[in-house]
Amino acid sequence: MTHWICGTCSVEYADTPEPPASCPICTDERQYVPPTGQTWTTTKDRAAAGHRTHVEPVGAHEPGLHRVSVQPTVGIGQVSLLVQTEAGNLLWDPTGFVDQDAVDAISALGGLAAIAASHPHMFGVQVEWSHAFGGVPVYVNEADQRWLGRTDEVVRPWSGTHEPMPGVRFVQAGGHFPGSSVAIWAAGAGGRGALLSGDTIAPVTGRGWVTFMRSYPNSIPLSAAAVRRIVDRVEPYDFDRLYGNFGAVVEADAKAAVRRSADRYIGWVSGDFDADT
Ligand SMILES: [Zn+2]
């Protein structure tokens, strides 16, 4: 049997004889089916097409954090983050492809103890990743479990907040999806804390700014109340640096950047600046 992978979002599905008729993640208004239509692939086909994983340190200023990417990119193209802790490693926002290069490189860094995605667009081939590392838990927020195309005994539901290992805490902030989450890594940023934000809170091109959206590809905004709730949910935690799911970083004063950006966003969607339009 073949575990099907959506050609557009690279999320994995069950091992049915024929691929599903459509990908619910891509037909949802937050994603898209390309004009060329729905396609399906498999990890074997992707390997044959030349895709390879790459694992590299984020930098000397951030020991214990690596980026995991696929080149050429697959699906939505997220860059996963590998967080090393004394209690084992977390793979955050797993890519839509895994190979022996990834297994070898990550095993040399201590393997995996947990896998989690910030939201369903980032599920990737999370169950396949888990199986490549002996069946480690894949944490899925309860509010978004219905988006799982591939269920498995390695999936562990959670909600609210959850500590998969000492030093790492998942926080359900909602917004983009009801279960959209962030991970707080206490040892990050030299002990000041790092927020692995997925695109629950998305770094934008201007330095020190982030944004919040229901849909990024289709530019559908969130309400003022939803953005306020996201910020309130992360407010209790210390973090100085913020890592998004496509390699962008707010290097310092990230908590202030989140507050400042939320105030700007809320002002705009509430009409405070309509005189400028
Ligand atoms: Zn899809």
PDB file of N, CA, C and O in Angstrom, residues 13-69:
ATOM      1  N   TYR A  13      -1.332  11.186   3.699  1.00  0.00           N
ATOM      2  CA  TYR A  13      -2.656  10.565   3.842  1.00  0.00           C
ATOM      3  C   TYR A  13      -2.505   9.059   4.020  1.00  0.00           C
ATOM      4  O   TYR A  13      -1.395   8.515   3.932  1.00  0.00           O
ATOM      5  N   ALA A  14      -3.641   8.394   4.243  1.00  0.00           N
ATOM      6  CA  ALA A  14      -3.642   6.963   4.572  1.00  0.00           C
ATOM      7  C   ALA A  14      -3.186   6.109   3.387  1.00  0.00           C
ATOM      8  O   ALA A  14      -3.098   6.580   2.253  1.00  0.00           O
ATOM      9  N   ASP A  15      -2.924   4.840   3.694  1.00  0.00           N
ATOM     10  CA  ASP A  15      -2.389   3.921   2.671  1.00  0.00           C
ATOM     11  C   ASP A  15      -3.530   3.213   1.931  1.00  0.00           C
ATOM     12  O   ASP A  15      -3.695   2.006   2.018  1.00  0.00           O
ATOM     13  N   THR A  16      -4.288   4.000   1.192  1.00  0.00           N
ATOM     14  CA  THR A  16      -5.401   3.456   0.411  1.00  0.00           C
ATOM     15  C   THR A  16      -4.900   3.014  -0.969  1.00  0.00           C
ATOM     16  O   THR A  16      -3.885   3.525  -1.448  1.00  0.00           O
ATOM     17  N   PRO A  17      -5.610   2.069  -1.621  1.00  0.00           N
ATOM     18  CA  PRO A  17      -5.154   1.619  -2.942  1.00  0.00           C
ATOM     19  C   PRO A  17      -5.087   2.762  -3.964  1.00  0.00           C
ATOM     20  O   PRO A  17      -4.167   2.820  -4.780  1.00  0.00           O
ATOM     21  N   GLU A  18      -6.070   3.666  -3.896  1.00  0.00           N
ATOM     22  CA  GLU A  18      -6.077   4.829  -4.797  1.00  0.00           C
ATOM     23  C   GLU A  18      -5.973   6.083  -3.934  1.00  0.00           C
ATOM     24  O   GLU A  18      -6.446   6.100  -2.807  1.00  0.00           O
ATOM     25  N   PRO A  19      -5.376   7.150  -4.462  1.00  0.00           N
ATOM     26  CA  PRO A  19      -5.299   8.384  -3.658  1.00  0.00           C
ATOM     27  C   PRO A  19      -6.683   8.959  -3.398  1.00  0.00           C
ATOM     28  O   PRO A  19      -7.625   8.681  -4.146  1.00  0.00           O
ATOM     29  N   PRO A  20      -6.827   9.793  -2.356  1.00  0.00           N
ATOM     30  CA  PRO A  20      -8.120  10.438  -2.091  1.00  0.00           C
ATOM     31  C   PRO A  20      -8.543  11.289  -3.297  1.00  0.00           C
ATOM     32  O   PRO A  20      -7.706  11.674  -4.115  1.00  0.00           O
ATOM     33  N   ALA A  21      -9.831  11.588  -3.373  1.00  0.00           N
ATOM     34  CA  ALA A  21     -10.341  12.400  -4.493  1.00  0.00           C
ATOM     35  C   ALA A  21      -9.797  13.821  -4.421  1.00  0.00           C
ATOM     36  O   ALA A  21      -9.536  14.456  -5.437  1.00  0.00           O
ATOM     37  N   SER A  22      -9.632  14.327  -3.208  1.00  0.00           N
ATOM     38  CA  SER A  22      -9.103  15.682  -3.047  1.00  0.00           C
ATOM     39  C   SER A  22      -8.381  15.767  -1.713  1.00  0.00           C
ATOM     40  O   SER A  22      -8.498  14.870  -0.874  1.00  0.00           O
ATOM     41  N   CYS A  23      -7.646  16.854  -1.521  1.00  0.00           N
ATOM     42  CA  CYS A  23      -6.951  17.085  -0.251  1.00  0.00           C
ATOM     43  C   CYS A  23      -7.763  18.112   0.531  1.00  0.00           C
ATOM     44  O   CYS A  23      -7.841  19.274   0.120  1.00  0.00           O
ATOM     45  N   PRO A  24      -8.381  17.718   1.659  1.00  0.00           N
ATOM     46  CA  PRO A  24      -9.215  18.661   2.412  1.00  0.00           C
ATOM     47  C   PRO A  24      -8.448  19.901   2.856  1.00  0.00           C
ATOM     48  O   PRO A  24      -9.028  20.990   2.939  1.00  0.00           O
ATOM     49  N   ILE A  25      -7.165  19.766   3.112  1.00  0.00           N
ATOM     50  CA  ILE A  25      -6.370  20.929   3.522  1.00  0.00           C
ATOM     51  C   ILE A  25      -6.276  21.931   2.382  1.00  0.00           C
ATOM     52  O   ILE A  25      -6.392  23.141   2.588  1.00  0.00           O
ATOM     53  N   CYS A  26      -6.103  21.439   1.151  1.00  0.00           N
ATOM     54  CA  CYS A  26      -5.942  22.355   0.009  1.00  0.00           C
ATOM     55  C   CYS A  26      -7.269  22.895  -0.511  1.00  0.00           C
ATOM     56  O   CYS A  26      -7.292  24.002  -1.068  1.00  0.00           O
ATOM     57  N   THR A  27      -8.366  22.158  -0.349  1.00  0.00           N
ATOM     58  CA  THR A  27      -9.654  22.688  -0.810  1.00  0.00           C
ATOM     59  C   THR A  27     -10.252  23.668   0.198  1.00  0.00           C
ATOM     60  O   THR A  27     -11.173  24.407  -0.122  1.00  0.00           O
ATOM     61  N   ASP A  28      -9.719  23.702   1.411  1.00  0.00           N
ATOM     62  CA  ASP A  28     -10.143  24.670   2.427  1.00  0.00           C
ATOM     63  C   ASP A  28      -9.764  26.088   1.985  1.00  0.00           C
ATOM     64  O   ASP A  28      -8.792  26.277   1.247  1.00  0.00           O
ATOM     65  N   GLU A  29     -10.505  27.095   2.460  1.00  0.00           N
ATOM     66  CA  GLU A  29     -10.272  28.468   1.983  1.00  0.00           C
ATOM     67  C   GLU A  29      -8.933  29.049   2.426  1.00  0.00           C
ATOM     68  O   GLU A  29      -8.503  30.080   1.930  1.00  0.00           O
ATOM     69  N   ARG A  30      -8.256  28.381   3.374  1.00  0.00           N
ATOM     70  CA  ARG A  30      -6.954  28.888   3.819  1.00  0.00           C
ATOM     71  C   ARG A  30      -5.808  28.462   2.910  1.00  0.00           C
ATOM     72  O   ARG A  30      -4.696  28.969   3.033  1.00  0.00           O
ATOM     73  N   GLN A  31      -6.052  27.470   2.040  1.00  0.00           N
ATOM     74  CA  GLN A  31      -5.002  26.983   1.142  1.00  0.00           C
ATOM     75  C   GLN A  31      -5.525  27.109  -0.281  1.00  0.00           C
ATOM     76  O   GLN A  31      -6.391  27.936  -0.553  1.00  0.00           O
ATOM     77  N   TYR A  32      -5.050  26.302  -1.188  1.00  0.00           N
ATOM     78  CA  TYR A  32      -5.511  26.397  -2.572  1.00  0.00           C
ATOM     79  C   TYR A  32      -5.136  25.122  -3.322  1.00  0.00           C
ATOM     80  O   TYR A  32      -4.179  24.440  -2.977  1.00  0.00           O
ATOM     81  N   VAL A  33      -5.926  24.834  -4.344  1.00  0.00           N
ATOM     82  CA  VAL A  33      -5.563  23.794  -5.308  1.00  0.00           C
ATOM     83  C   VAL A  33      -5.042  24.550  -6.532  1.00  0.00           C
ATOM     84  O   VAL A  33      -5.700  25.472  -7.012  1.00  0.00           O
ATOM     85  N   PRO A  34      -3.855  24.220  -7.037  1.00  0.00           N
ATOM     86  CA  PRO A  34      -3.311  24.995  -8.161  1.00  0.00           C
ATOM     87  C   PRO A  34      -4.161  24.826  -9.416  1.00  0.00           C
ATOM     88  O   PRO A  34      -4.913  23.861  -9.532  1.00  0.00           O
ATOM     89  N   PRO A  35      -4.047  25.754 -10.366  1.00  0.00           N
ATOM     90  CA  PRO A  35      -4.840  25.680 -11.601  1.00  0.00           C
ATOM     91  C   PRO A  35      -4.648  24.350 -12.343  1.00  0.00           C
ATOM     92  O   PRO A  35      -5.538  23.894 -13.044  1.00  0.00           O
ATOM     93  N   THR A  36      -3.495  23.738 -12.148  1.00  0.00           N
ATOM     94  CA  THR A  36      -3.207  22.457 -12.817  1.00  0.00           C
ATOM     95  C   THR A  36      -3.890  21.281 -12.131  1.00  0.00           C
ATOM     96  O   THR A  36      -3.829  20.160 -12.631  1.00  0.00           O
ATOM     97  N   GLY A  37      -4.531  21.543 -10.993  1.00  0.00           N
ATOM     98  CA  GLY A  37      -5.325  20.504 -10.336  1.00  0.00           C
ATOM     99  C   GLY A  37      -4.582  19.726  -9.267  1.00  0.00           C
ATOM    100  O   GLY A  37      -3.389  19.911  -9.045  1.00  0.00           O
ATOM    101  N   GLN A  38      -5.342  18.864  -8.611  1.00  0.00           N
ATOM    102  CA  GLN A  38      -4.822  18.037  -7.515  1.00  0.00           C
ATOM    103  C   GLN A  38      -3.830  16.997  -8.042  1.00  0.00           C
ATOM    104  O   GLN A  38      -4.114  16.320  -9.029  1.00  0.00           O
ATOM    105  N   THR A  39      -2.691  16.902  -7.391  1.00  0.00           N
ATOM    106  CA  THR A  39      -1.749  15.822  -7.716  1.00  0.00           C
ATOM    107  C   THR A  39      -1.378  15.082  -6.439  1.00  0.00           C
ATOM    108  O   THR A  39      -1.532  15.613  -5.336  1.00  0.00           O
ATOM    109  N   TRP A  40      -0.916  13.861  -6.607  1.00  0.00           N
ATOM    110  CA  TRP A  40      -0.483  13.036  -5.463  1.00  0.00           C
ATOM    111  C   TRP A  40       0.897  12.476  -5.748  1.00  0.00           C
ATOM    112  O   TRP A  40       1.239  12.197  -6.891  1.00  0.00           O
ATOM    113  N   THR A  41       1.661  12.314  -4.684  1.00  0.00           N
ATOM    114  CA  THR A  41       2.984  11.735  -4.852  1.00  0.00           C
ATOM    115  C   THR A  41       3.274  10.832  -3.661  1.00  0.00           C
ATOM    116  O   THR A  41       2.397  10.593  -2.824  1.00  0.00           O
ATOM    117  N   THR A  42       4.481  10.303  -3.611  1.00  0.00           N
ATOM    118  CA  THR A  42       4.900   9.451  -2.495  1.00  0.00           C
ATOM    119  C   THR A  42       6.345   9.818  -2.146  1.00  0.00           C
ATOM    120  O   THR A  42       7.042  10.459  -2.940  1.00  0.00           O
ATOM    121  N   THR A  43       6.761   9.400  -0.984  1.00  0.00           N
ATOM    122  CA  THR A  43       8.138   9.684  -0.565  1.00  0.00           C
ATOM    123  C   THR A  43       9.130   9.044  -1.540  1.00  0.00           C
ATOM    124  O   THR A  43      10.152   9.649  -1.887  1.00  0.00           O
ATOM    125  N   LYS A  44       8.813   7.840  -1.996  1.00  0.00           N
ATOM    126  CA  LYS A  44       9.699   7.147  -2.935  1.00  0.00           C
ATOM    127  C   LYS A  44       9.853   7.959  -4.232  1.00  0.00           C
ATOM    128  O   LYS A  44      10.973   8.142  -4.742  1.00  0.00           O
ATOM    129  N   ASP A  45       8.723   8.457  -4.740  1.00  0.00           N
ATOM    130  CA  ASP A  45       8.771   9.263  -5.973  1.00  0.00           C
ATOM    131  C   ASP A  45       9.557  10.557  -5.747  1.00  0.00           C
ATOM    132  O   ASP A  45      10.300  11.006  -6.620  1.00  0.00           O
ATOM    133  N   ARG A  46       9.375  11.138  -4.566  1.00  0.00           N
ATOM    134  CA  ARG A  46      10.084  12.392  -4.284  1.00  0.00           C
ATOM    135  C   ARG A  46      11.592  12.148  -4.211  1.00  0.00           C
ATOM    136  O   ARG A  46      12.380  12.954  -4.707  1.00  0.00           O
ATOM    137  N   ALA A  47      11.979  11.030  -3.588  1.00  0.00           N
ATOM    138  CA  ALA A  47      13.413  10.697  -3.521  1.00  0.00           C
ATOM    139  C   ALA A  47      13.966  10.476  -4.919  1.00  0.00           C
ATOM    140  O   ALA A  47      15.052  10.968  -5.263  1.00  0.00           O
ATOM    141  N   ALA A  48      13.189   9.786  -5.752  1.00  0.00           N
ATOM    142  CA  ALA A  48      13.630   9.518  -7.124  1.00  0.00           C
ATOM    143  C   ALA A  48      13.745  10.806  -7.927  1.00  0.00           C
ATOM    144  O   ALA A  48      14.579  10.917  -8.839  1.00  0.00           O
ATOM    145  N   ALA A  49      12.923  11.798  -7.562  1.00  0.00           N
ATOM    146  CA  ALA A  49      12.961  13.090  -8.271  1.00  0.00           C
ATOM    147  C   ALA A  49      14.104  13.977  -7.775  1.00  0.00           C
ATOM    148  O   ALA A  49      14.283  15.093  -8.263  1.00  0.00           O
ATOM    149  N   GLY A  50      14.849  13.491  -6.769  1.00  0.00           N
ATOM    150  CA  GLY A  50      16.051  14.231  -6.351  1.00  0.00           C
ATOM    151  C   GLY A  50      15.903  15.088  -5.112  1.00  0.00           C
ATOM    152  O   GLY A  50      16.814  15.836  -4.759  1.00  0.00           O
ATOM    153  N   HIS A  51      14.755  15.007  -4.421  1.00  0.00           N
ATOM    154  CA  HIS A  51      14.606  15.790  -3.187  1.00  0.00           C
ATOM    155  C   HIS A  51      15.492  15.184  -2.094  1.00  0.00           C
ATOM    156  O   HIS A  51      15.576  13.963  -1.978  1.00  0.00           O
ATOM    157  N   ARG A  52      16.105  16.061  -1.303  1.00  0.00           N
ATOM    158  CA  ARG A  52      16.952  15.616  -0.201  1.00  0.00           C
ATOM    159  C   ARG A  52      16.753  16.535   0.993  1.00  0.00           C
ATOM    160  O   ARG A  52      16.534  17.733   0.826  1.00  0.00           O
ATOM    161  N   THR A  53      16.877  15.982   2.182  1.00  0.00           N
ATOM    162  CA  THR A  53      16.801  16.813   3.388  1.00  0.00           C
ATOM    163  C   THR A  53      18.176  17.367   3.733  1.00  0.00           C
ATOM    164  O   THR A  53      19.210  16.751   3.424  1.00  0.00           O
ATOM    165  N   HIS A  54      18.153  18.527   4.369  1.00  0.00           N
ATOM    166  CA  HIS A  54      19.388  19.156   4.833  1.00  0.00           C
ATOM    167  C   HIS A  54      19.183  19.601   6.270  1.00  0.00           C
ATOM    168  O   HIS A  54      18.160  20.192   6.593  1.00  0.00           O
ATOM    169  N   VAL A  55      20.158  19.293   7.115  1.00  0.00           N
ATOM    170  CA  VAL A  55      20.092  19.673   8.529  1.00  0.00           C
ATOM    171  C   VAL A  55      21.289  20.563   8.810  1.00  0.00           C
ATOM    172  O   VAL A  55      22.431  20.167   8.551  1.00  0.00           O
ATOM    173  N   GLU A  56      21.020  21.785   9.273  1.00  0.00           N
ATOM    174  CA  GLU A  56      22.142  22.692   9.533  1.00  0.00           C
ATOM    175  C   GLU A  56      21.886  23.532  10.771  1.00  0.00           C
ATOM    176  O   GLU A  56      20.740  23.893  11.069  1.00  0.00           O
ATOM    177  N   PRO A  57      22.968  23.847  11.510  1.00  0.00           N
ATOM    178  CA  PRO A  57      22.784  24.668  12.712  1.00  0.00           C
ATOM    179  C   PRO A  57      22.291  26.061  12.349  1.00  0.00           C
ATOM    180  O   PRO A  57      22.657  26.610  11.307  1.00  0.00           O
ATOM    181  N   VAL A  58      21.457  26.615  13.211  1.00  0.00           N
ATOM    182  CA  VAL A  58      20.963  27.980  12.996  1.00  0.00           C
ATOM    183  C   VAL A  58      22.125  28.974  13.098  1.00  0.00           C
ATOM    184  O   VAL A  58      22.171  29.958  12.363  1.00  0.00           O
ATOM    185  N   GLY A  59      23.043  28.688  13.990  1.00  0.00           N
ATOM    186  CA  GLY A  59      24.210  29.567  14.107  1.00  0.00           C
ATOM    187  C   GLY A  59      24.842  29.469  15.486  1.00  0.00           C
ATOM    188  O   GLY A  59      24.231  28.956  16.429  1.00  0.00           O
ATOM    189  N   ALA A  60      26.073  29.991  15.582  1.00  0.00           N
ATOM    190  CA  ALA A  60      26.821  29.906  16.843  1.00  0.00           C
ATOM    191  C   ALA A  60      26.106  30.664  17.966  1.00  0.00           C
ATOM    192  O   ALA A  60      26.291  30.357  19.142  1.00  0.00           O
ATOM    193  N   HIS A  61      25.276  31.663  17.599  1.00  0.00           N
ATOM    194  CA  HIS A  61      24.578  32.450  18.614  1.00  0.00           C
ATOM    195  C   HIS A  61      23.373  31.705  19.189  1.00  0.00           C
ATOM    196  O   HIS A  61      22.752  32.176  20.130  1.00  0.00           O
ATOM    197  N   GLU A  62      23.025  30.560  18.588  1.00  0.00           N
ATOM    198  CA  GLU A  62      21.849  29.810  19.059  1.00  0.00           C
ATOM    199  C   GLU A  62      22.159  28.316  19.147  1.00  0.00           C
ATOM    200  O   GLU A  62      21.664  27.502  18.374  1.00  0.00           O
ATOM    201  N   PRO A  63      23.040  27.926  20.097  1.00  0.00           N
ATOM    202  CA  PRO A  63      23.367  26.503  20.222  1.00  0.00           C
ATOM    203  C   PRO A  63      22.113  25.701  20.562  1.00  0.00           C
ATOM    204  O   PRO A  63      21.234  26.188  21.283  1.00  0.00           O
ATOM    205  N   GLY A  64      22.036  24.479  20.017  1.00  0.00           N
ATOM    206  CA  GLY A  64      20.893  23.624  20.337  1.00  0.00           C
ATOM    207  C   GLY A  64      19.737  23.765  19.385  1.00  0.00           C
ATOM    208  O   GLY A  64      18.684  23.151  19.597  1.00  0.00           O
ATOM    209  N   LEU A  65      19.899  24.554  18.318  1.00  0.00           N
ATOM    210  CA  LEU A  65      18.805  24.706  17.358  1.00  0.00           C
ATOM    211  C   LEU A  65      19.329  24.496  15.930  1.00  0.00           C
ATOM    212  O   LEU A  65      20.325  25.112  15.536  1.00  0.00           O
ATOM    213  N   HIS A  66      18.658  23.608  15.200  1.00  0.00           N
ATOM    214  CA  HIS A  66      19.004  23.338  13.800  1.00  0.00           C
ATOM    215  C   HIS A  66      17.788  23.567  12.920  1.00  0.00           C
ATOM    216  O   HIS A  66      16.655  23.438  13.371  1.00  0.00           O
ATOM    217  N   ARG A  67      18.056  23.879  11.659  1.00  0.00           N
ATOM    218  CA  ARG A  67      17.003  23.961  10.657  1.00  0.00           C
ATOM    219  C   ARG A  67      17.039  22.694   9.817  1.00  0.00           C
ATOM    220  O   ARG A  67      18.119  22.224   9.434  1.00  0.00           O
ATOM    221  N   VAL A  68      15.858  22.172   9.505  1.00  0.00           N
ATOM    222  CA  VAL A  68      15.729  20.995   8.642  1.00  0.00           C
ATOM    223  C   VAL A  68      14.909  21.426   7.431  1.00  0.00           C
ATOM    224  O   VAL A  68      13.764  21.852   7.574  1.00  0.00           O
ATOM    225  N   SER A  69      15.508  21.341   6.257  1.00  0.00           N
ATOM    226  CA  SER A  69      14.810  21.777   5.049  1.00  0.00           C
ATOM    227  C   SER A  69      14.886  20.683   3.991  1.00  0.00           C
ATOM    228  O   SER A  69      15.645  19.720   4.119  1.00  0.00           O
TER     229      SER A  69
END
